[in-house]
Short mmCIF file of C-alpha atoms in Angstrom, two decimals:
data_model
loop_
_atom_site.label_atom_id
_atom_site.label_comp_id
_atom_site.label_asym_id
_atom_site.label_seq_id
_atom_site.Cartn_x
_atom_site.Cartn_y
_atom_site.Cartn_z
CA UNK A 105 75.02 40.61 59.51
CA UNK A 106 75.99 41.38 55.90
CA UNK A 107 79.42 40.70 56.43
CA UNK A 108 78.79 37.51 57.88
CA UNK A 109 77.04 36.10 54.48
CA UNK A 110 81.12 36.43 53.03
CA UNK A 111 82.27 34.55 55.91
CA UNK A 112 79.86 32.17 56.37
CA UNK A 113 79.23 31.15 52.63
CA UNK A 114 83.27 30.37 52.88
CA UNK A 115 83.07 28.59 55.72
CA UNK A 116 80.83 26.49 54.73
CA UNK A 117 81.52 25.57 51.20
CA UNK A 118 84.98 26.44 50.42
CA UNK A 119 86.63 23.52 51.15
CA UNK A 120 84.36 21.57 49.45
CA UNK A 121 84.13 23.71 46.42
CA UNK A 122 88.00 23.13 46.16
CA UNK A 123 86.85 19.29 46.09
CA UNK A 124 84.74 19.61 43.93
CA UNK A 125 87.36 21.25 41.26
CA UNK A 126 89.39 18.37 42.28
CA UNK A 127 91.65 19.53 45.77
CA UNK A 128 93.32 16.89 47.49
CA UNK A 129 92.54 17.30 51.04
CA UNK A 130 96.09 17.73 51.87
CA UNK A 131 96.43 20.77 49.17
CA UNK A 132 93.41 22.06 50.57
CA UNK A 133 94.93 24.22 53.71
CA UNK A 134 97.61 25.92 51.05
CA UNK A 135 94.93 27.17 48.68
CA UNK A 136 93.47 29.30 52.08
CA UNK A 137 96.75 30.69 52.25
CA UNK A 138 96.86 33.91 50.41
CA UNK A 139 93.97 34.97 52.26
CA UNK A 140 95.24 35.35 55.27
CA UNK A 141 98.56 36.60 54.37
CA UNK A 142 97.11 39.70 52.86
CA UNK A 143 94.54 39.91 55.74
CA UNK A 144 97.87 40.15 58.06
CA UNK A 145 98.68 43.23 55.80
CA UNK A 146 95.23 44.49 55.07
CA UNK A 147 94.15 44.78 59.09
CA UNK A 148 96.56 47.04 60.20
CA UNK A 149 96.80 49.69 57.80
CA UNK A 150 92.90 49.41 57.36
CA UNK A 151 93.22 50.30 61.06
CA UNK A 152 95.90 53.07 60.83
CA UNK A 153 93.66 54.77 58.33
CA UNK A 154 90.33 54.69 59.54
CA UNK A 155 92.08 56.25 62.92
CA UNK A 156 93.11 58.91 60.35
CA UNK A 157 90.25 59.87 58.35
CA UNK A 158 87.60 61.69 58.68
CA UNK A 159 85.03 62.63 56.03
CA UNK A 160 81.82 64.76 57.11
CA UNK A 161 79.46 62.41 54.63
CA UNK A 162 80.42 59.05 55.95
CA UNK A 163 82.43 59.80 59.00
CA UNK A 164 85.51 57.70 60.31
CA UNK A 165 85.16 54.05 60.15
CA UNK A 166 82.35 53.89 57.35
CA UNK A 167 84.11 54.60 54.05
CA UNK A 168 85.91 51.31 54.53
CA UNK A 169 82.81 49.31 55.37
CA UNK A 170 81.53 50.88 51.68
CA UNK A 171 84.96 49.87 49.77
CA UNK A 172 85.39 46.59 51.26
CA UNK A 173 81.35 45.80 50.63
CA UNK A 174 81.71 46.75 46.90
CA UNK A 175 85.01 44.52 46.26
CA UNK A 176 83.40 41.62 48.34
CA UNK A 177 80.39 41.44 46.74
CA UNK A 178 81.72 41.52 43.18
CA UNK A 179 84.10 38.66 44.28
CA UNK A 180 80.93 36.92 45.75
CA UNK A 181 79.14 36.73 42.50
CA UNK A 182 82.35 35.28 40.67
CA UNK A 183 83.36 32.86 43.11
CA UNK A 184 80.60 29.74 42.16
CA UNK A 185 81.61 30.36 38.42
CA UNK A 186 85.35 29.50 39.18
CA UNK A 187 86.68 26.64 36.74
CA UNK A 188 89.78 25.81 38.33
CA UNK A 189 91.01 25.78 41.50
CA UNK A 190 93.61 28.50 40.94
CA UNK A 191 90.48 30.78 40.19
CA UNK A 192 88.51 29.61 42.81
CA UNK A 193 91.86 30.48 45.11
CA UNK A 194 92.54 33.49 43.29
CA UNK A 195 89.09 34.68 43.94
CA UNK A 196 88.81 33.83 47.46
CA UNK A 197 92.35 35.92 48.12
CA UNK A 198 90.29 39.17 46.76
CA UNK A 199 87.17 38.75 48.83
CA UNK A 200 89.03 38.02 51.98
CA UNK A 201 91.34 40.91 51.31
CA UNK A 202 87.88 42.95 50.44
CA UNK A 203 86.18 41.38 53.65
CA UNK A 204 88.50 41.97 55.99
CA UNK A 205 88.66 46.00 54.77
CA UNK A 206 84.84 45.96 55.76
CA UNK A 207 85.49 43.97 59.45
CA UNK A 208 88.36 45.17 60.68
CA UNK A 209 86.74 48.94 61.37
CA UNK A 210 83.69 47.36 62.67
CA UNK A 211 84.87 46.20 65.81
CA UNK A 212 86.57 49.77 66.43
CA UNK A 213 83.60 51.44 65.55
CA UNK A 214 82.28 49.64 68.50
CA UNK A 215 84.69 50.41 70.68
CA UNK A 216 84.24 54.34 69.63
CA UNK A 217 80.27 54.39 70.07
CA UNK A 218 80.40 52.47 73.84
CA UNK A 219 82.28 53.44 76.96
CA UNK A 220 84.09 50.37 78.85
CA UNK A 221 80.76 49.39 80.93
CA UNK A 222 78.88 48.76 78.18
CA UNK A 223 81.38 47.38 75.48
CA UNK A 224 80.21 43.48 76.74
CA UNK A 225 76.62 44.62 75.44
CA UNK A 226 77.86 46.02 72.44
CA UNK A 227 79.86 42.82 71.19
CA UNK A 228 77.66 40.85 72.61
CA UNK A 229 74.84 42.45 70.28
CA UNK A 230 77.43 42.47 67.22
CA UNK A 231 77.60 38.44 68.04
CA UNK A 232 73.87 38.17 67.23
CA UNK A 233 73.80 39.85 64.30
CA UNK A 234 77.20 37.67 63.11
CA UNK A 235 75.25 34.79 64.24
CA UNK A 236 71.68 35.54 62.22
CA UNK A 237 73.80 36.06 59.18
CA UNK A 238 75.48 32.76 59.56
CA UNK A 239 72.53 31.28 60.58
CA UNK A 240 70.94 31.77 56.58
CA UNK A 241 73.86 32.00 54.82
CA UNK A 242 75.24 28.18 56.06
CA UNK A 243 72.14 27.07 55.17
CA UNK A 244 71.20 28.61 52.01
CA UNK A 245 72.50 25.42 49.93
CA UNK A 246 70.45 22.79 51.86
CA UNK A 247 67.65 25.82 51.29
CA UNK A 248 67.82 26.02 47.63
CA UNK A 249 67.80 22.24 47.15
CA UNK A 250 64.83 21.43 50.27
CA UNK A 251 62.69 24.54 49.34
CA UNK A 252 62.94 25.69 46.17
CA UNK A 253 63.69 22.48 44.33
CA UNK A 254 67.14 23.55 42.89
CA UNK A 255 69.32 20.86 41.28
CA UNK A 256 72.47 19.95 43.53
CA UNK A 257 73.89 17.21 41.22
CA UNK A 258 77.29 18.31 39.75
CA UNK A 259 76.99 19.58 35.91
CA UNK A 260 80.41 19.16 33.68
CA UNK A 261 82.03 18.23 37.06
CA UNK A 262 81.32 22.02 38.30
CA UNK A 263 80.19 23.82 41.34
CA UNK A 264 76.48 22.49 41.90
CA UNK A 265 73.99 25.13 41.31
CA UNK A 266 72.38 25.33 44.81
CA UNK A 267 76.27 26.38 45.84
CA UNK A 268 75.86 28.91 42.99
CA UNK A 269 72.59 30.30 43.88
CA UNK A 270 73.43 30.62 47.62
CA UNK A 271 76.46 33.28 46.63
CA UNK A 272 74.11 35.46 44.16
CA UNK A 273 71.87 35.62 47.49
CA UNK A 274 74.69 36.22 49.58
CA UNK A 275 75.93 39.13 47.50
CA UNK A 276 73.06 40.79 47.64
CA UNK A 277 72.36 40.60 51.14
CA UNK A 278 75.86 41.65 52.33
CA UNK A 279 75.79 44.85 49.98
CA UNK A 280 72.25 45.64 51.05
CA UNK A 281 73.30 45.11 55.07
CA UNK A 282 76.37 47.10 54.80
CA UNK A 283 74.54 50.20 52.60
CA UNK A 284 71.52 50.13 55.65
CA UNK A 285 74.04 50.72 58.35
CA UNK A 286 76.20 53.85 56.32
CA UNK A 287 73.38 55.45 55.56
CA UNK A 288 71.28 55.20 59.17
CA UNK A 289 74.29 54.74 61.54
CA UNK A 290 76.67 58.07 62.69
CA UNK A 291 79.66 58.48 64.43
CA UNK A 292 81.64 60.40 67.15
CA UNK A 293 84.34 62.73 65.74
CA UNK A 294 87.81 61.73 66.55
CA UNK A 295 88.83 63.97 69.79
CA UNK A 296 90.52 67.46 69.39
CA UNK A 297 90.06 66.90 65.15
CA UNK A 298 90.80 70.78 63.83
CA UNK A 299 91.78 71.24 60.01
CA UNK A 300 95.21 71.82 60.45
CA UNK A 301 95.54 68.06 62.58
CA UNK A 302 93.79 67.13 59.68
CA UNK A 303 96.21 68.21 56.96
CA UNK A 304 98.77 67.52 59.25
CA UNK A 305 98.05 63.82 59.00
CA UNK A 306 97.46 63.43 55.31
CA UNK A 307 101.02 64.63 54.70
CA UNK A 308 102.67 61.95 56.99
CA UNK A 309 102.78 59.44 54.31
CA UNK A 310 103.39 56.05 54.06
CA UNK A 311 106.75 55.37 56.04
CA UNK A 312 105.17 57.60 58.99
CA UNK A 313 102.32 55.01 58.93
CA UNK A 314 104.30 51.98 58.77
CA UNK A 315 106.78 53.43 61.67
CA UNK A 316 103.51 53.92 63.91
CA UNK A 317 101.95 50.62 63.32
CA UNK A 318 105.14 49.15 64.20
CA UNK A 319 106.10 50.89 67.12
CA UNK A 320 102.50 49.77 67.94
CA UNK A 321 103.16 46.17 67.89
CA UNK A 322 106.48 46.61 70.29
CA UNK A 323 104.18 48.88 72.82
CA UNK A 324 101.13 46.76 72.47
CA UNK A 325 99.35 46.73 76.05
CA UNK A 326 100.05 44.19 78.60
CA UNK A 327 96.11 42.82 78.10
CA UNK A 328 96.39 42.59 74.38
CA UNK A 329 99.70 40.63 74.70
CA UNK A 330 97.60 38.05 77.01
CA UNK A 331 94.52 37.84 75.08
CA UNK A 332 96.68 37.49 71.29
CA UNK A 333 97.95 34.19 73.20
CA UNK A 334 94.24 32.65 73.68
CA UNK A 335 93.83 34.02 69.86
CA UNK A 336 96.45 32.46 68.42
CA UNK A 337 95.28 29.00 69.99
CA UNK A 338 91.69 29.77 69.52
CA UNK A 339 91.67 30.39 65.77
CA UNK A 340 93.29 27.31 64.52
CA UNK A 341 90.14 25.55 65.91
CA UNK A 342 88.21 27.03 63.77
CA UNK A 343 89.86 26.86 60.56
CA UNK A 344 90.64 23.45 60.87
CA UNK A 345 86.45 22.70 61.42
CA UNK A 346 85.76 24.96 58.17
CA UNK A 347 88.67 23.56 55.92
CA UNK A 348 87.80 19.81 56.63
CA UNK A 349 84.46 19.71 58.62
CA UNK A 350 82.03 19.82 55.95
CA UNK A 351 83.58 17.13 53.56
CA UNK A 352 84.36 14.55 57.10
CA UNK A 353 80.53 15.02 57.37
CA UNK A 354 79.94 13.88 53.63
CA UNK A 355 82.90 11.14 53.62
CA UNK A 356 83.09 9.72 56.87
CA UNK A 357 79.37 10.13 58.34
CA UNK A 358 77.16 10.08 54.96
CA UNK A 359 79.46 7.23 53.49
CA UNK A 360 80.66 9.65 50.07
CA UNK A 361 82.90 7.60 47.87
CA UNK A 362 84.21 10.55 46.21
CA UNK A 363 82.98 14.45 45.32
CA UNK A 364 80.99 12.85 42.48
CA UNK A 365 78.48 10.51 44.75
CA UNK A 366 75.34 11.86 45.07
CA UNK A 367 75.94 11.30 49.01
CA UNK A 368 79.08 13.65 49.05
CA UNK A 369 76.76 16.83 48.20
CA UNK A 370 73.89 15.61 50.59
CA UNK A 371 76.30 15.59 52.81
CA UNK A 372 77.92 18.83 52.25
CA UNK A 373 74.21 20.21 52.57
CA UNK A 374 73.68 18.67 56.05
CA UNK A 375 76.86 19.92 57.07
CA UNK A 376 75.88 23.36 56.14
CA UNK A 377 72.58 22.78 58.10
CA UNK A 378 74.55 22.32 61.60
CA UNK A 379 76.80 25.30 60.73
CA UNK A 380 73.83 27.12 60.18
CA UNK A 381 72.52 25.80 63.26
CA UNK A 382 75.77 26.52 65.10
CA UNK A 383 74.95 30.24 64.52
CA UNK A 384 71.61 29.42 66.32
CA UNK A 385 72.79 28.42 69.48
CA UNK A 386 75.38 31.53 68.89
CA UNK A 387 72.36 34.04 68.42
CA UNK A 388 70.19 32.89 71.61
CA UNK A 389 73.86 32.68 73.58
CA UNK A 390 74.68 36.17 72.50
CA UNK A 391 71.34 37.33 73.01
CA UNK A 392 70.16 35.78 76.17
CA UNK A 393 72.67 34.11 77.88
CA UNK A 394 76.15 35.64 77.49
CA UNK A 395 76.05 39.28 79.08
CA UNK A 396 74.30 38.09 81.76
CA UNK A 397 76.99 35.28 82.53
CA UNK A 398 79.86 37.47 82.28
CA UNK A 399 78.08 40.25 84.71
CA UNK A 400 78.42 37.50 87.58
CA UNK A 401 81.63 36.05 86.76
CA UNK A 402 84.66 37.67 85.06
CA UNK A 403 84.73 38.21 81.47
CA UNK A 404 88.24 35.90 81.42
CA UNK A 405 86.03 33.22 83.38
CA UNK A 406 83.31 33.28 80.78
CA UNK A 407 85.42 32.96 77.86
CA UNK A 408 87.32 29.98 79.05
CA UNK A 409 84.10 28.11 79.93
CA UNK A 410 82.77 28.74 76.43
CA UNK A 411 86.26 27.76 74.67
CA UNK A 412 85.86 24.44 76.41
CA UNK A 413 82.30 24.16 75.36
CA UNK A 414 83.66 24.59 72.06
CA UNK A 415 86.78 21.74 72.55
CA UNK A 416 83.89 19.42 73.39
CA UNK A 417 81.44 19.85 70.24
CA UNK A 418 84.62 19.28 68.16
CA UNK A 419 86.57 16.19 69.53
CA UNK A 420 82.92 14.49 69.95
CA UNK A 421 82.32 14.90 65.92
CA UNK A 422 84.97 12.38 65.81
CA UNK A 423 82.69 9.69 67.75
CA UNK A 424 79.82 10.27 66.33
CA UNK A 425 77.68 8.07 63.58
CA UNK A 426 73.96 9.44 63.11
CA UNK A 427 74.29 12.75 61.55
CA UNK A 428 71.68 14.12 63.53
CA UNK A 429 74.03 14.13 66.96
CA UNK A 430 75.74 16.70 64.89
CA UNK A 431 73.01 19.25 66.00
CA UNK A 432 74.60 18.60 69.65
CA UNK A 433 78.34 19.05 69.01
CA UNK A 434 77.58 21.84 66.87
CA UNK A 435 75.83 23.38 69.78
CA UNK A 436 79.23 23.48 71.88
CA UNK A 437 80.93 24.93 68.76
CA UNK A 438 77.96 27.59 68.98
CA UNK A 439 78.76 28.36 72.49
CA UNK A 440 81.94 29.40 71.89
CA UNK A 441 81.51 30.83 68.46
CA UNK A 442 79.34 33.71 70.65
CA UNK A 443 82.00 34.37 72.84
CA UNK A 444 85.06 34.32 70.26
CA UNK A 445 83.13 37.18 68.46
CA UNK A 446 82.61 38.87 71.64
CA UNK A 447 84.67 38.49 74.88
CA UNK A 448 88.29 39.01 73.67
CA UNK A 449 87.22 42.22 72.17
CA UNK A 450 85.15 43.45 74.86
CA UNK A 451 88.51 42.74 77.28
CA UNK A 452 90.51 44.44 75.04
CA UNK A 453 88.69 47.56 74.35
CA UNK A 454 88.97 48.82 77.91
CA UNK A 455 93.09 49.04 77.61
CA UNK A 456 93.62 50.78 74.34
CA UNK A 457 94.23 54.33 73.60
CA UNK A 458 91.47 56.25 71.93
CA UNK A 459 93.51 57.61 69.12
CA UNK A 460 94.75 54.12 68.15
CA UNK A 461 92.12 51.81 68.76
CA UNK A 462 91.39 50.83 65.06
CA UNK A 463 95.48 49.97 64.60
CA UNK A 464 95.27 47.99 67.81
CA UNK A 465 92.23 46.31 66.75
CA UNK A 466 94.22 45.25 63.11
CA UNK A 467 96.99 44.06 65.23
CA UNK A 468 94.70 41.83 67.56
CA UNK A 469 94.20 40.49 64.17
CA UNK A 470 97.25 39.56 63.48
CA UNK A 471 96.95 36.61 65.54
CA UNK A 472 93.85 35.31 63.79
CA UNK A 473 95.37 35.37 60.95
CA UNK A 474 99.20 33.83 61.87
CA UNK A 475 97.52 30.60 62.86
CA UNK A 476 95.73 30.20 59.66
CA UNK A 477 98.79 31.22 57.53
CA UNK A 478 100.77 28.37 59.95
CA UNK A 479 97.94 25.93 59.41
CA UNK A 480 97.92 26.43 55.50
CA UNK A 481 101.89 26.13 54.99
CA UNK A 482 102.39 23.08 57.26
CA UNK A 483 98.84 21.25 58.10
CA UNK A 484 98.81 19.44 54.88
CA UNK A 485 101.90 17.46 56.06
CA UNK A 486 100.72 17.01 58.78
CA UNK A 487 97.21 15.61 56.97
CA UNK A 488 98.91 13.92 54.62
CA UNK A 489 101.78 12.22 56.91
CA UNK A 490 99.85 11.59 60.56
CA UNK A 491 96.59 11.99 60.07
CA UNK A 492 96.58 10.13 57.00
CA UNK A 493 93.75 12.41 55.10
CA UNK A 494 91.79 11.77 58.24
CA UNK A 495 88.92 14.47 57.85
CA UNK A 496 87.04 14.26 61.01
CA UNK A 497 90.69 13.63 63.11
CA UNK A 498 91.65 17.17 61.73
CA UNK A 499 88.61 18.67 63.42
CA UNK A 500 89.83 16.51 66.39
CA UNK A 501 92.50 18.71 66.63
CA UNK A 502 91.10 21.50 66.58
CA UNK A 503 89.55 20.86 69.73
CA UNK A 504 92.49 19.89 71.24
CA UNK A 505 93.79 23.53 70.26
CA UNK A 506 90.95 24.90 71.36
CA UNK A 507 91.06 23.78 74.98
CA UNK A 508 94.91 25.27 75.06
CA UNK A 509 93.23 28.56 74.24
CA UNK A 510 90.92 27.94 77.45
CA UNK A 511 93.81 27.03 79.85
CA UNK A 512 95.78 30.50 78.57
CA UNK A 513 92.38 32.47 79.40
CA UNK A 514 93.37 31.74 82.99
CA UNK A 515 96.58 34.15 82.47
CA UNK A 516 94.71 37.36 80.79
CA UNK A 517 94.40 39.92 83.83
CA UNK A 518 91.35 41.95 83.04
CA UNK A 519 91.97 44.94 85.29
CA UNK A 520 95.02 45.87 84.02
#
């Protein structure tokens, strides 16, 4: 839930706190790109060395959830100061990076506290908790501004101080999240650990780490081959809906002239409202809804239904006029937003070896990550030469992607 305050605030208000420091939208998909290019380094050798360590305080997987909650928060309270946009960039590379040291052990630590029958449960849960923190943190601008009277107007042609406020509050919450579960969670020691395994493993060293991570990749499991497919369709989806959604919303639906109209940061609030509520639909999904669905059909079957429930809420933002029928395609993008969190890593989890499953997990990574570094190198030609800096078409395609990621769900063999 912590963690999700990072992710969501970004989400949210990154691409239009890029506007705001004067972006074009087609430079806006190369200023994400750092992220995720040190994210595709970051996951896997996170991975390799939480399978590695273990420290009788904090355990296997939770000194990383510690280090990557320290850097991320102190990257949270800079980010709404940035001046430029090469700060604002610079800044979002480091709590990405930080992030993603925090995430990527959380979905082995999962996997190493829940045998195979009860691993749909587990992510399931985790999707609620993702959800609840998205839920508040996509809404804390509209929040500061509705409830507590904050000023949203631009001042010097900054970041508006309900943006600011909402990552002070965010900070806080994701370090005090992340503390509650190292100090009240525990976990299973690795299998056959003995001292001498122990010290046999610290003196590998880096080129024995990098040799198993590849050989990893090449010897990846049938299932994990099938599902990085449906990822690496999936994923562009999304980043296409958080690096143009909210500013279509403020543009093309609340009639912005520019970043400096006092529509374009109503606008950006409302948008943050339907992420928010998004995250809704996500936690009663998650909660109520999505174990039981994939107890009766397969877990493949449920996935692909929600991917296409996702497809939907994203082409229709493209059609629609009153802002409120936002509430409704957001509610498809909700849908699937559960299962994304959920499904692909309950699938996988069942075919991975115990003594590898945090590598495996930074590799399944990998093809969250590819899309996005794809989508930041070429998607601004693409914005700025066919879609002709056509916000809400961008989303468009996302969907589009989205439902390719449904059709591939047919080929992922869950029983192997």
């Amino acid at each position: 839930m912590g963690i999700q305050f990072g992710w969501a605030l970004q989400m949210a208000n990154m691409g239009a706190i890029y506007e705001y420091l004067g972006a074009k939208p087609d430079k806006i998909p190369m200023l994400f790109l750092a992220a995720p290019l040190t994210g595709l380094l970051v996951q896997p050798i996170v991975g390799y060395m939480s399978d590695h360590t273990w420290s009788k305080l904090l355990g296997r997987r939770r000194p990383y959830f510690l280090v990557g909650a320290i850097l991320s928060t102190i990257a949270l309270i800079f980010m709404p100061q940035s001046s430029t946009l090469w700060m604002a960039a610079g800044l979002l590379w480091i709590m990405d990076t930080s992030i993603n040291v925090s995430m990527e052990p959380f979905r082995a630590f999962v996997t190493d506290k829940l045998p195979d029958e009860q691993r749909t449960r587990g992510f399931a849960t985790q999707s609620v908790f993702i959800a609840l923190g998205s839920i508040v943190a996509s809404a804390l601008p509209w929040m500061m501004a509705h409830w507590f009277n904050v000023h949203n107007d631009m001042v010097n042609g900054g970041i508006p101080a309900t943006v600011r406020y909402s990552f002070y509050i965010g900070a806080f919450a994701f370090i005090s999240a992340v503390l509650y579960t190292i100090f009240t969670s525990s976990e299973y020691p690795p299998p056959n650990i003995s001292e001498r395994q122990k010290v046999k493993e610290e003196k590998k060293g880096f080129g024995a780490g990098a040799s198993e991570i590849l050989h990893s990749i090449i010897t990846m499991p049938k299932r994990m081959r099938q599902l990085a497919l449906v990822q690496f369709f999936t994923w562009p989806g999304l980043f296409l809906m958080w690096f143009y959604y909210s500013p279509a919303v403020a543009r093309n639906i609340f009639g912005a002239a520019n970043e400096k109209d006092a529509l374009y940061t109503k606008g950006i609030e409302f948008a943050g409202l339907t992420l928010s509520f998004y995250n809704v639909v996500a936690f009663v999904f998650a909660l109520f809804l999505l174990p039981f669905i994939a107890s009766k059909i397969k877990r493949k079957y449920t996935h692909m239904a929600c991917l296409l429930a996702g497809a939907v809420g994203l082409i229709s933002v493209g059609f629609i006029h009153e802002p409120n029928m936002l509430y409704l395609s957001m509610s498809g993008v909700g849908i699937a937003w559960a299962s994304i969190l959920s499904m692909p890593y309950a699938m996988l989890g069942g075919c991975l070896p115990e003594n590898k499953i945090g590598i495996y997990m930074g590799i399944f990574n990998f093809f969250i990550v590819l899309p996005e570094i794809l989508a930041s190198l070429f998607f601004g030609w693409i914005m700025s030469h066919l879609l002709h800096e056509n916000r809400l078409l961008a989303v468009e395609v996302g969907g589009c992607l989205m439902i390719v990621a449904a059709l591939l769900t047919m080929l992922v063999n869950d029983n192997d």
